[in-house]
Short mmCIF file of C-alpha atoms and ligand atoms in Angstrom, two decimals:
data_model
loop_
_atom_site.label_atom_id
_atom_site.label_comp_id
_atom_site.label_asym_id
_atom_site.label_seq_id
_atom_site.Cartn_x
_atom_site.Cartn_y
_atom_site.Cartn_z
CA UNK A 18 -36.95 -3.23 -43.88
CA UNK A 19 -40.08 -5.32 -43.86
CA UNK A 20 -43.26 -3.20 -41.76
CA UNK A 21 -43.32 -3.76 -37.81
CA UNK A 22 -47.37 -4.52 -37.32
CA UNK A 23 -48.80 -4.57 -33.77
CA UNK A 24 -52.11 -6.37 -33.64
CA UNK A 25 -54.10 -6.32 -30.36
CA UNK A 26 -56.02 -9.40 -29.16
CA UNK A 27 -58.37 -11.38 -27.25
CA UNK A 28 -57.90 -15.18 -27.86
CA UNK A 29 -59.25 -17.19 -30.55
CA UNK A 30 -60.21 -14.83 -33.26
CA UNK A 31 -56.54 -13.12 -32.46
CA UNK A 32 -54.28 -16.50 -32.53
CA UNK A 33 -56.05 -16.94 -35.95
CA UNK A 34 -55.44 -13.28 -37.66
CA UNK A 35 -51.59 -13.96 -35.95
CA UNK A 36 -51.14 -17.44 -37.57
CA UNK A 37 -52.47 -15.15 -40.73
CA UNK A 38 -49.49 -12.84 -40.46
CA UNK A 39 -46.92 -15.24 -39.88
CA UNK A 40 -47.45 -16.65 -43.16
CA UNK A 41 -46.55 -13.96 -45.16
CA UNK A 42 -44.51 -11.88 -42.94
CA UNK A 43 -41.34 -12.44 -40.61
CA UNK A 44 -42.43 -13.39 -37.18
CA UNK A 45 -40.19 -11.00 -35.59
CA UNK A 46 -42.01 -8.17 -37.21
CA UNK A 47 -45.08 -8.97 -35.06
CA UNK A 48 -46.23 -7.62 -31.66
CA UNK A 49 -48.65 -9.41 -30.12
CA UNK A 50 -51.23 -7.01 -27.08
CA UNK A 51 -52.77 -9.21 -25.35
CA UNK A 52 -56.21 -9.05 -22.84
CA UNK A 53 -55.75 -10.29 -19.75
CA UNK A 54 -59.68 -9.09 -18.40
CA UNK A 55 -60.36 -12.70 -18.74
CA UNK A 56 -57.10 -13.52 -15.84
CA UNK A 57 -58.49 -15.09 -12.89
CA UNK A 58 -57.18 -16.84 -9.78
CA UNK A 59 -58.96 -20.41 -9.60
CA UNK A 60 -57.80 -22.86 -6.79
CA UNK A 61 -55.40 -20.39 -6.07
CA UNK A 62 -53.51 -20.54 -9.63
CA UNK A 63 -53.42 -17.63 -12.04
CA UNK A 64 -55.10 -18.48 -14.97
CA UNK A 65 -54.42 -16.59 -18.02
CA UNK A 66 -56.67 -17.84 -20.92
CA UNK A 67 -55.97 -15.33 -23.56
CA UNK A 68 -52.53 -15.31 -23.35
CA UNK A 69 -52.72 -19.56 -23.17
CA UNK A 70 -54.69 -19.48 -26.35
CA UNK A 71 -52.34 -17.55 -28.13
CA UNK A 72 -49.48 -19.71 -26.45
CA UNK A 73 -51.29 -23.19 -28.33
CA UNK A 74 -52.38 -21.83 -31.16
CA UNK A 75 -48.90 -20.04 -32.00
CA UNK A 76 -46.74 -23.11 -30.97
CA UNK A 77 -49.24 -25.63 -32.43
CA UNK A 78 -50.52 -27.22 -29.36
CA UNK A 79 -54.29 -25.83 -29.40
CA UNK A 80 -57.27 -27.95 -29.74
CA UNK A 81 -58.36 -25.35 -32.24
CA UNK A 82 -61.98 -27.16 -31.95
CA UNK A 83 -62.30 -26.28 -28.83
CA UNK A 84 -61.18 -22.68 -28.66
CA UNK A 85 -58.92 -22.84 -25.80
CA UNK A 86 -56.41 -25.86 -24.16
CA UNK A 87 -53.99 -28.31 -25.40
CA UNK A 88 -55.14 -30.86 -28.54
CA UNK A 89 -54.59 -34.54 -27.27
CA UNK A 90 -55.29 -32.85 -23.43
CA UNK A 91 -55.99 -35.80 -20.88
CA UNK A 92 -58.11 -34.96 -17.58
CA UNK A 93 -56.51 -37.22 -14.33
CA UNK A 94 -56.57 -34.35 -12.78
CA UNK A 95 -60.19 -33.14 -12.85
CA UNK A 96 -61.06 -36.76 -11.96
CA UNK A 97 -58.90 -36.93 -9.04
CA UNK A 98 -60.35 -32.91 -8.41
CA UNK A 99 -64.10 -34.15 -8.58
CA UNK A 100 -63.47 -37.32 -6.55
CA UNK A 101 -62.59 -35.03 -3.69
CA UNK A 102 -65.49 -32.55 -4.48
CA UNK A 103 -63.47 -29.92 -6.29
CA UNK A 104 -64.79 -27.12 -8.02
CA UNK A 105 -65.08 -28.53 -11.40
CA UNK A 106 -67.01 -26.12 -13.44
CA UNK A 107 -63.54 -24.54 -15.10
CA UNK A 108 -61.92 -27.33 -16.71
CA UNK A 109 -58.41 -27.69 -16.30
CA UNK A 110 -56.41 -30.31 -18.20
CA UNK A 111 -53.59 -32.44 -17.36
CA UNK A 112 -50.95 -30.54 -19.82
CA UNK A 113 -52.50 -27.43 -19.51
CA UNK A 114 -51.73 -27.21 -15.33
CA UNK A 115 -48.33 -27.07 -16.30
CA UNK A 116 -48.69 -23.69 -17.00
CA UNK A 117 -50.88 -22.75 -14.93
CA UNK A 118 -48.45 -23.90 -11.99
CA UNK A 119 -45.64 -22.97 -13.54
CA UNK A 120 -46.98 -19.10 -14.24
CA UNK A 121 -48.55 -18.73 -10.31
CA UNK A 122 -45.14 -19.64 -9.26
CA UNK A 123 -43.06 -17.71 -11.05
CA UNK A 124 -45.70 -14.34 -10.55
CA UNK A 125 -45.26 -15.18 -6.95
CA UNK A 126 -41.63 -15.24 -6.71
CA UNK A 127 -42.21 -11.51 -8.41
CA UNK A 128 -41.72 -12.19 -12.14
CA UNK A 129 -44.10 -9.86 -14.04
CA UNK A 130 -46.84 -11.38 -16.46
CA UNK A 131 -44.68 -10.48 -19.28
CA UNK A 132 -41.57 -11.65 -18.19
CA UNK A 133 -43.38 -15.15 -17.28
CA UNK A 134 -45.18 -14.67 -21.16
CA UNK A 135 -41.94 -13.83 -22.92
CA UNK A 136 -40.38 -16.72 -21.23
CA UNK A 137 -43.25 -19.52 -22.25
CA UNK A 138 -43.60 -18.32 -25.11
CA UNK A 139 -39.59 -18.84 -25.95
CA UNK A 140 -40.17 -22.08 -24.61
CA UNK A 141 -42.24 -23.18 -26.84
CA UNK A 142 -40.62 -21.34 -29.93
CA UNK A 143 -43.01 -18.78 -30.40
CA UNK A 144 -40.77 -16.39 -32.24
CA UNK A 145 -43.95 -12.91 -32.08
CA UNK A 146 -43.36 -10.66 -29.87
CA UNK A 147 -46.39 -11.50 -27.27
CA UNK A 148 -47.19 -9.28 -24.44
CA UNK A 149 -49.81 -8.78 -21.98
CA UNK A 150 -51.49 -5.42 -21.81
CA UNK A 151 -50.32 -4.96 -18.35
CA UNK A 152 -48.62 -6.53 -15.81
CA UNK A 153 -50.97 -5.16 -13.50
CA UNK A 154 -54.41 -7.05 -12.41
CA UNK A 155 -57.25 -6.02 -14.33
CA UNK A 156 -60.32 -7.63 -14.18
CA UNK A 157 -63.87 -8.02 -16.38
CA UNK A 158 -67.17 -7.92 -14.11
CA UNK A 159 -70.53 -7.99 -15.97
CA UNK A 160 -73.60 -6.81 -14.31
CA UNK A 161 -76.58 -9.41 -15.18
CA UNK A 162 -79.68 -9.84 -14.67
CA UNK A 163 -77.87 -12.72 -12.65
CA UNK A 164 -76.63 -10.30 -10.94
CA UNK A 165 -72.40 -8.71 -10.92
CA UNK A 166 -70.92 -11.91 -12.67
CA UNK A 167 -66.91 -12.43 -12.78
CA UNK A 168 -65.80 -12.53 -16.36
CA UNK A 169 -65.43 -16.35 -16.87
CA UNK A 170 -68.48 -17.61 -14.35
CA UNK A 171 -70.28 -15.54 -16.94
CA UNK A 172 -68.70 -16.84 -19.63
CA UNK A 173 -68.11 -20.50 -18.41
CA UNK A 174 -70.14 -20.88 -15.32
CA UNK A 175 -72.79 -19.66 -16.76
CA UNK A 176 -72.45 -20.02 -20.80
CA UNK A 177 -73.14 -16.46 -21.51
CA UNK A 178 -77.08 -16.82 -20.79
CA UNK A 179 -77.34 -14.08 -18.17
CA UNK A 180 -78.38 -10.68 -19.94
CA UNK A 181 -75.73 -8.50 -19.79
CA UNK A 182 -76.12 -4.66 -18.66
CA UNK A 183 -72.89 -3.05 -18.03
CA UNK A 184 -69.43 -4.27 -18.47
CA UNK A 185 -66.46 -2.77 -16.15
CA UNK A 186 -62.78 -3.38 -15.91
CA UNK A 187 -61.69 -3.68 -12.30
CA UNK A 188 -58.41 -2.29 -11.36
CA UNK A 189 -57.67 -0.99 -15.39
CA UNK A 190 -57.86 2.87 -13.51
CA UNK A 191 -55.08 1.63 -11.51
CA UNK A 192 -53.35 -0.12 -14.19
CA UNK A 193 -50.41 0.63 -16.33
CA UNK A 194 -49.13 -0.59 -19.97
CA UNK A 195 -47.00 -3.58 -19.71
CA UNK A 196 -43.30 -2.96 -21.20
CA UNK A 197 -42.75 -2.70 -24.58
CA UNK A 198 -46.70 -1.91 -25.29
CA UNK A 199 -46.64 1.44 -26.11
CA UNK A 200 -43.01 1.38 -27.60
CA UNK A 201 -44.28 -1.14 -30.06
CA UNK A 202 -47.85 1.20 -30.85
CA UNK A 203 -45.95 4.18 -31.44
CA UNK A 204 -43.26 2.42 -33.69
CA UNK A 205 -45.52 0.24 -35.67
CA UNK A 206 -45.87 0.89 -39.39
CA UNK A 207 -49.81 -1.37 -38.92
CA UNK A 208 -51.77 -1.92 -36.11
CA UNK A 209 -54.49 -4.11 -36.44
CA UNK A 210 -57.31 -5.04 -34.28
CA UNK A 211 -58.07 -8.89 -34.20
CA UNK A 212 -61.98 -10.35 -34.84
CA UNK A 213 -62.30 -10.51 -31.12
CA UNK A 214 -65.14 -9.31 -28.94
CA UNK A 215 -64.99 -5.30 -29.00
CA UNK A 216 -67.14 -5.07 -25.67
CA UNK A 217 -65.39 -8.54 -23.75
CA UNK A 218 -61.85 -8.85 -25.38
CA UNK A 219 -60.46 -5.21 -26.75
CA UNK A 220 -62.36 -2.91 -24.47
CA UNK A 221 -59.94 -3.95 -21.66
CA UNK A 222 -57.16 -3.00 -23.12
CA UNK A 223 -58.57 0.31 -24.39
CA UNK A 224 -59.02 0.80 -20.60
CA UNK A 225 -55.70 0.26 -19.29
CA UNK A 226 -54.02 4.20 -19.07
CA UNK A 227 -52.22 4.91 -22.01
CA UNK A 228 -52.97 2.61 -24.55
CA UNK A 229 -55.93 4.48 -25.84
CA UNK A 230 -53.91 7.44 -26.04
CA UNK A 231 -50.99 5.84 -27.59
CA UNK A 232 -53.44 4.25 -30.39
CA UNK A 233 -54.80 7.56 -31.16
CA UNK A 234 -51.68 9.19 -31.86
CA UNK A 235 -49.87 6.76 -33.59
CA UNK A 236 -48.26 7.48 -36.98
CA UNK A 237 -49.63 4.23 -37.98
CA UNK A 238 -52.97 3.05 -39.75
CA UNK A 239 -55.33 1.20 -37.48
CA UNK A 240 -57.79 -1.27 -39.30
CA UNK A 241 -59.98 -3.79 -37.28
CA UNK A 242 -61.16 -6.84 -38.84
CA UNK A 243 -64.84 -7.25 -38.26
CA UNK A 244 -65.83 -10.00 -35.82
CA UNK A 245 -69.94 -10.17 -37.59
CA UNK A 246 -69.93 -12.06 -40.55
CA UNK A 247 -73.63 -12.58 -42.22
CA UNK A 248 -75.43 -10.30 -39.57
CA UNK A 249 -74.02 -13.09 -37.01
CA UNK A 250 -71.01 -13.03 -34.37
CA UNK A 251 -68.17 -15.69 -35.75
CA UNK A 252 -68.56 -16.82 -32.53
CA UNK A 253 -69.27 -16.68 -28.39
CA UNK A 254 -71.43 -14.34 -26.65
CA UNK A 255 -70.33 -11.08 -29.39
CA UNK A 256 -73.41 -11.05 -31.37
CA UNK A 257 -75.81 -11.56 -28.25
CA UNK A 258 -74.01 -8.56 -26.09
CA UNK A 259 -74.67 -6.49 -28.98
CA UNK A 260 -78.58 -6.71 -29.08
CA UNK A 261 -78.36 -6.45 -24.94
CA UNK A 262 -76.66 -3.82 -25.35
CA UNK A 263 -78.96 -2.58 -27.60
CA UNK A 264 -77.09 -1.93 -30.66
CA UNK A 265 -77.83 -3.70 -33.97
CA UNK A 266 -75.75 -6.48 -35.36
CA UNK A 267 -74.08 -4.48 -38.26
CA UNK A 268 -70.64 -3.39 -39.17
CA UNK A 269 -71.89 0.21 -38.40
CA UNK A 270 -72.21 -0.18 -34.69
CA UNK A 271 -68.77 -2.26 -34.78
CA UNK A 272 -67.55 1.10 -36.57
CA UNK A 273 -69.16 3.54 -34.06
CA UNK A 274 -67.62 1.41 -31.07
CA UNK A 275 -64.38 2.00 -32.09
CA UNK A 276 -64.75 5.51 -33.50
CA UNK A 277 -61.88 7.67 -32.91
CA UNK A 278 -59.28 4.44 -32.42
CA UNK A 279 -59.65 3.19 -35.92
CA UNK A 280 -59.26 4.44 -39.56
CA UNK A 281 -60.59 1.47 -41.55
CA UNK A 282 -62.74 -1.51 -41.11
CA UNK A 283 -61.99 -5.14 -42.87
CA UNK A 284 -65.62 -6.42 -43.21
CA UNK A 285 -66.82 -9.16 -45.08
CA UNK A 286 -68.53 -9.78 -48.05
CA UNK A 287 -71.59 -11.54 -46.87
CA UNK A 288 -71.88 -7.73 -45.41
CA UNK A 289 -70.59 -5.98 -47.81
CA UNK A 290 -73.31 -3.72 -48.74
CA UNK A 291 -73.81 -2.20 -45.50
CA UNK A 292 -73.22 1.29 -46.32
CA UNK A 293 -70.14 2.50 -43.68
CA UNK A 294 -69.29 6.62 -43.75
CA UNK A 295 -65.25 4.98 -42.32
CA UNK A 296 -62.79 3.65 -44.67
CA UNK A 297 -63.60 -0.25 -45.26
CA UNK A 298 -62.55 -2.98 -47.37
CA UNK A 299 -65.00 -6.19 -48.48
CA UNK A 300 -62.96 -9.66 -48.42
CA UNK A 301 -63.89 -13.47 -47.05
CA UNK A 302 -63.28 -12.45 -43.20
CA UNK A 303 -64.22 -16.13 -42.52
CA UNK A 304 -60.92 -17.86 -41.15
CA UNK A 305 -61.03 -21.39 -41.30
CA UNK A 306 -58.29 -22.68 -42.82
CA UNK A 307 -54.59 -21.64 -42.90
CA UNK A 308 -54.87 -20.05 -46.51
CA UNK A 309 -58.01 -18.08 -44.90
CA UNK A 310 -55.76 -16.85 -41.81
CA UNK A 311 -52.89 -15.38 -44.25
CA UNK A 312 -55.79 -14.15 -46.83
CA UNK A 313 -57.51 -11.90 -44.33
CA UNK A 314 -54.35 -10.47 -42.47
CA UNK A 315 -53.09 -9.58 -45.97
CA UNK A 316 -56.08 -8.12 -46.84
CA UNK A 317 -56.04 -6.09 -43.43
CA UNK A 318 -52.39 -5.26 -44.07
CA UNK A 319 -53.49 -3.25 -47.84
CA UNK A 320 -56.30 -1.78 -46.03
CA UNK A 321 -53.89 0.08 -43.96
CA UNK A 322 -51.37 0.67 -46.86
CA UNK A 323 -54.26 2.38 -48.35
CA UNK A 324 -54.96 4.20 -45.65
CA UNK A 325 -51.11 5.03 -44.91
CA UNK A 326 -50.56 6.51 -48.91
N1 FO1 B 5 -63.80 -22.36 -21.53
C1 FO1 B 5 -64.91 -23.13 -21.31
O1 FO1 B 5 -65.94 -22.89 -21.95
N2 FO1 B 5 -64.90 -24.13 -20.37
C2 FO1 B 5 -63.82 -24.41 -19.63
O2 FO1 B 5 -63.86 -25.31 -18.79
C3 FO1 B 5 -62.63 -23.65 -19.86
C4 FO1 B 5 -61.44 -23.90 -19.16
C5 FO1 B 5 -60.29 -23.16 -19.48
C6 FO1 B 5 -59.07 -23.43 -18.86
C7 FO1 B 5 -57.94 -22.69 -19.18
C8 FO1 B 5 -58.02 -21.67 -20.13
O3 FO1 B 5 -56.92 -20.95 -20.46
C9 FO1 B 5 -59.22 -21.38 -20.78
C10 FO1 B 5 -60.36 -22.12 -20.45
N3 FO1 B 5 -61.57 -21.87 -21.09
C11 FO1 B 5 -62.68 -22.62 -20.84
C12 FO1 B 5 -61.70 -20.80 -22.10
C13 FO1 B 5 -61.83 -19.44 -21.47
O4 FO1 B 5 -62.89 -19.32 -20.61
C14 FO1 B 5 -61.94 -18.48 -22.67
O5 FO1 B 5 -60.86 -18.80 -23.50
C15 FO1 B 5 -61.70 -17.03 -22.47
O6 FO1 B 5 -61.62 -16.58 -21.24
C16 FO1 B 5 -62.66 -16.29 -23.39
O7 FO1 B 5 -61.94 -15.99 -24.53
#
């Protein structure tokens, strides 16, 4: 019986530690936890970006460039939106309204987020099990020096530039675990924690009732994969939170962030030396090409059968 791994996620660095796993273990095997901090209502559609990512990047469709969307994406839309004096500072692509239509219909004809997810993602023949940490909204404010920013007019609106104070989860208090989410932490033989943002991508779904609980007394090993590679963030805003926030840029405050979830930390080698007091293992974190993906998920997979034995 081949090991049931959950791996919770934010979007890009997630899809690619996923794509990882599904190369060298059976699809079905794999839960999916996904943020939804990021969900926001724009023109009056329910936009979902984590959850989207995952979506492309799973059933081949991303423009993996980019980070988020459809490869090949055209934009009448956002033409015909600007022409009229549309908001046009959240980009919205021709294929990608499809499911942004599709899910704001379906949520208001009362089909839960992961009833809508389970259902795209069959469409689309995405065979991991991929669900959304709640069904409930739950949503990421920043207080800036810009003032208390919605999660993506600080991330999009405003390309991360205001300085970040606080973080806070709206409505997580309130919130519960979607189905299946803590069924699939307490039976997993792995759970992993994807290269996303700790503060702007995981923290969420640490907040949402339960889940925290549920991590911390699973039976199973929980390893994170280190989103700083060379002192650096892979990518976005991670790497510039953490000096706002005043911590250093090292695999020891990724480590202290997550003390008391996690039991081992994948880091890589360009930061290898740092001298961590938790379990760790040194390996090329950097996933660029397929090959890299199914490298570092197998490397986070021994880290937790060490940890397991
Ligand atoms: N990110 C951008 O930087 N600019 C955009 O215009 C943009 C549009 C967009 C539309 C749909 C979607 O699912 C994601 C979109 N994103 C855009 C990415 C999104 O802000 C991020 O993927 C996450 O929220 C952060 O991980």
């Amino acid at each position: 019986m081949s090991k049931r791994v959950v791996i919770l996620t934010g979007g890009v660095g997630g899809a690619k530690l996923v794509l990882g796993l599904m190369q060298i273990m059976p699809a079905e095997r794999i839960t999916a936890i996904v943020n939804t901090g990021d969900d926001f209502e724009h023109l009056g559609l329910a936009i979902s970006p984590d959850l989207d990512t995952l979506l492309y990047t799973l059933s081949g469709k991303a423009n993996a460039a980019q980070g988020w969307g459809r490869d090949g994406e055209s934009w009448q839309f956002m033409d015909a939106l600007k022409s009229l004096g549309g908001e046009d500072w959240f980009l919205l692509g021709d294929g990608d309204m499809a499911l942004h239509v599709l899910r704001t219909r379906l949520l208001a004809t009362g089909n839960p987020l992961s009833a809508v997810t389970a259902r795209f993602a069959k469409a689309w023949g995405v065979d991991i099990a991929m669900l959304p940490m709640t069904d409930d909204p739950v949503a990421t404010h920043l207080t800036t020096d810009e003032g208390d920013l919605p999660f993506q007019h600080y991330f999009v609106a405003r390309r991360c530039a205001p300085k970040v104070q606080a973080i806070r989860f709206e409505g997580a208090d309130h919130a519960s675990p979607a189905p299946g989410v803590l069924e699939a932490i307490a039976e997993a033989d792995a759970i992993l924690i994807a290269p996303s943002n700790p503060w702007l991508s995981v923290d969420p779904l640490l907040a949402v009732p339960g889940i925290r609980t549920a991590l911390e007394t699973a039976k199973a090993p929980i390893v994170a994969v280190s989103p700083i590679v060379g002192g650096q963030a892979v990518k976005g805003p991670t790497a510039k939170l953490m000096s706002e926030l005043g911590l250093g840029i090292t695999n020891t405050s990724i480590a202290a962030h997550y003390n008391g979830v996690i039991d081992g930390l994948l880091v890589d080698m360009r930061d290898g030396d740092e001298d961590l007091s938790l379990s760790h293992m040194v390996t090329d974190t950097l996933m660029q090409t397929l090959d890299d993906r199914a490298r570092v998920a197998q490397a986070a997979l021994d880290l937790a059968a060490r940890l397991a034995s």
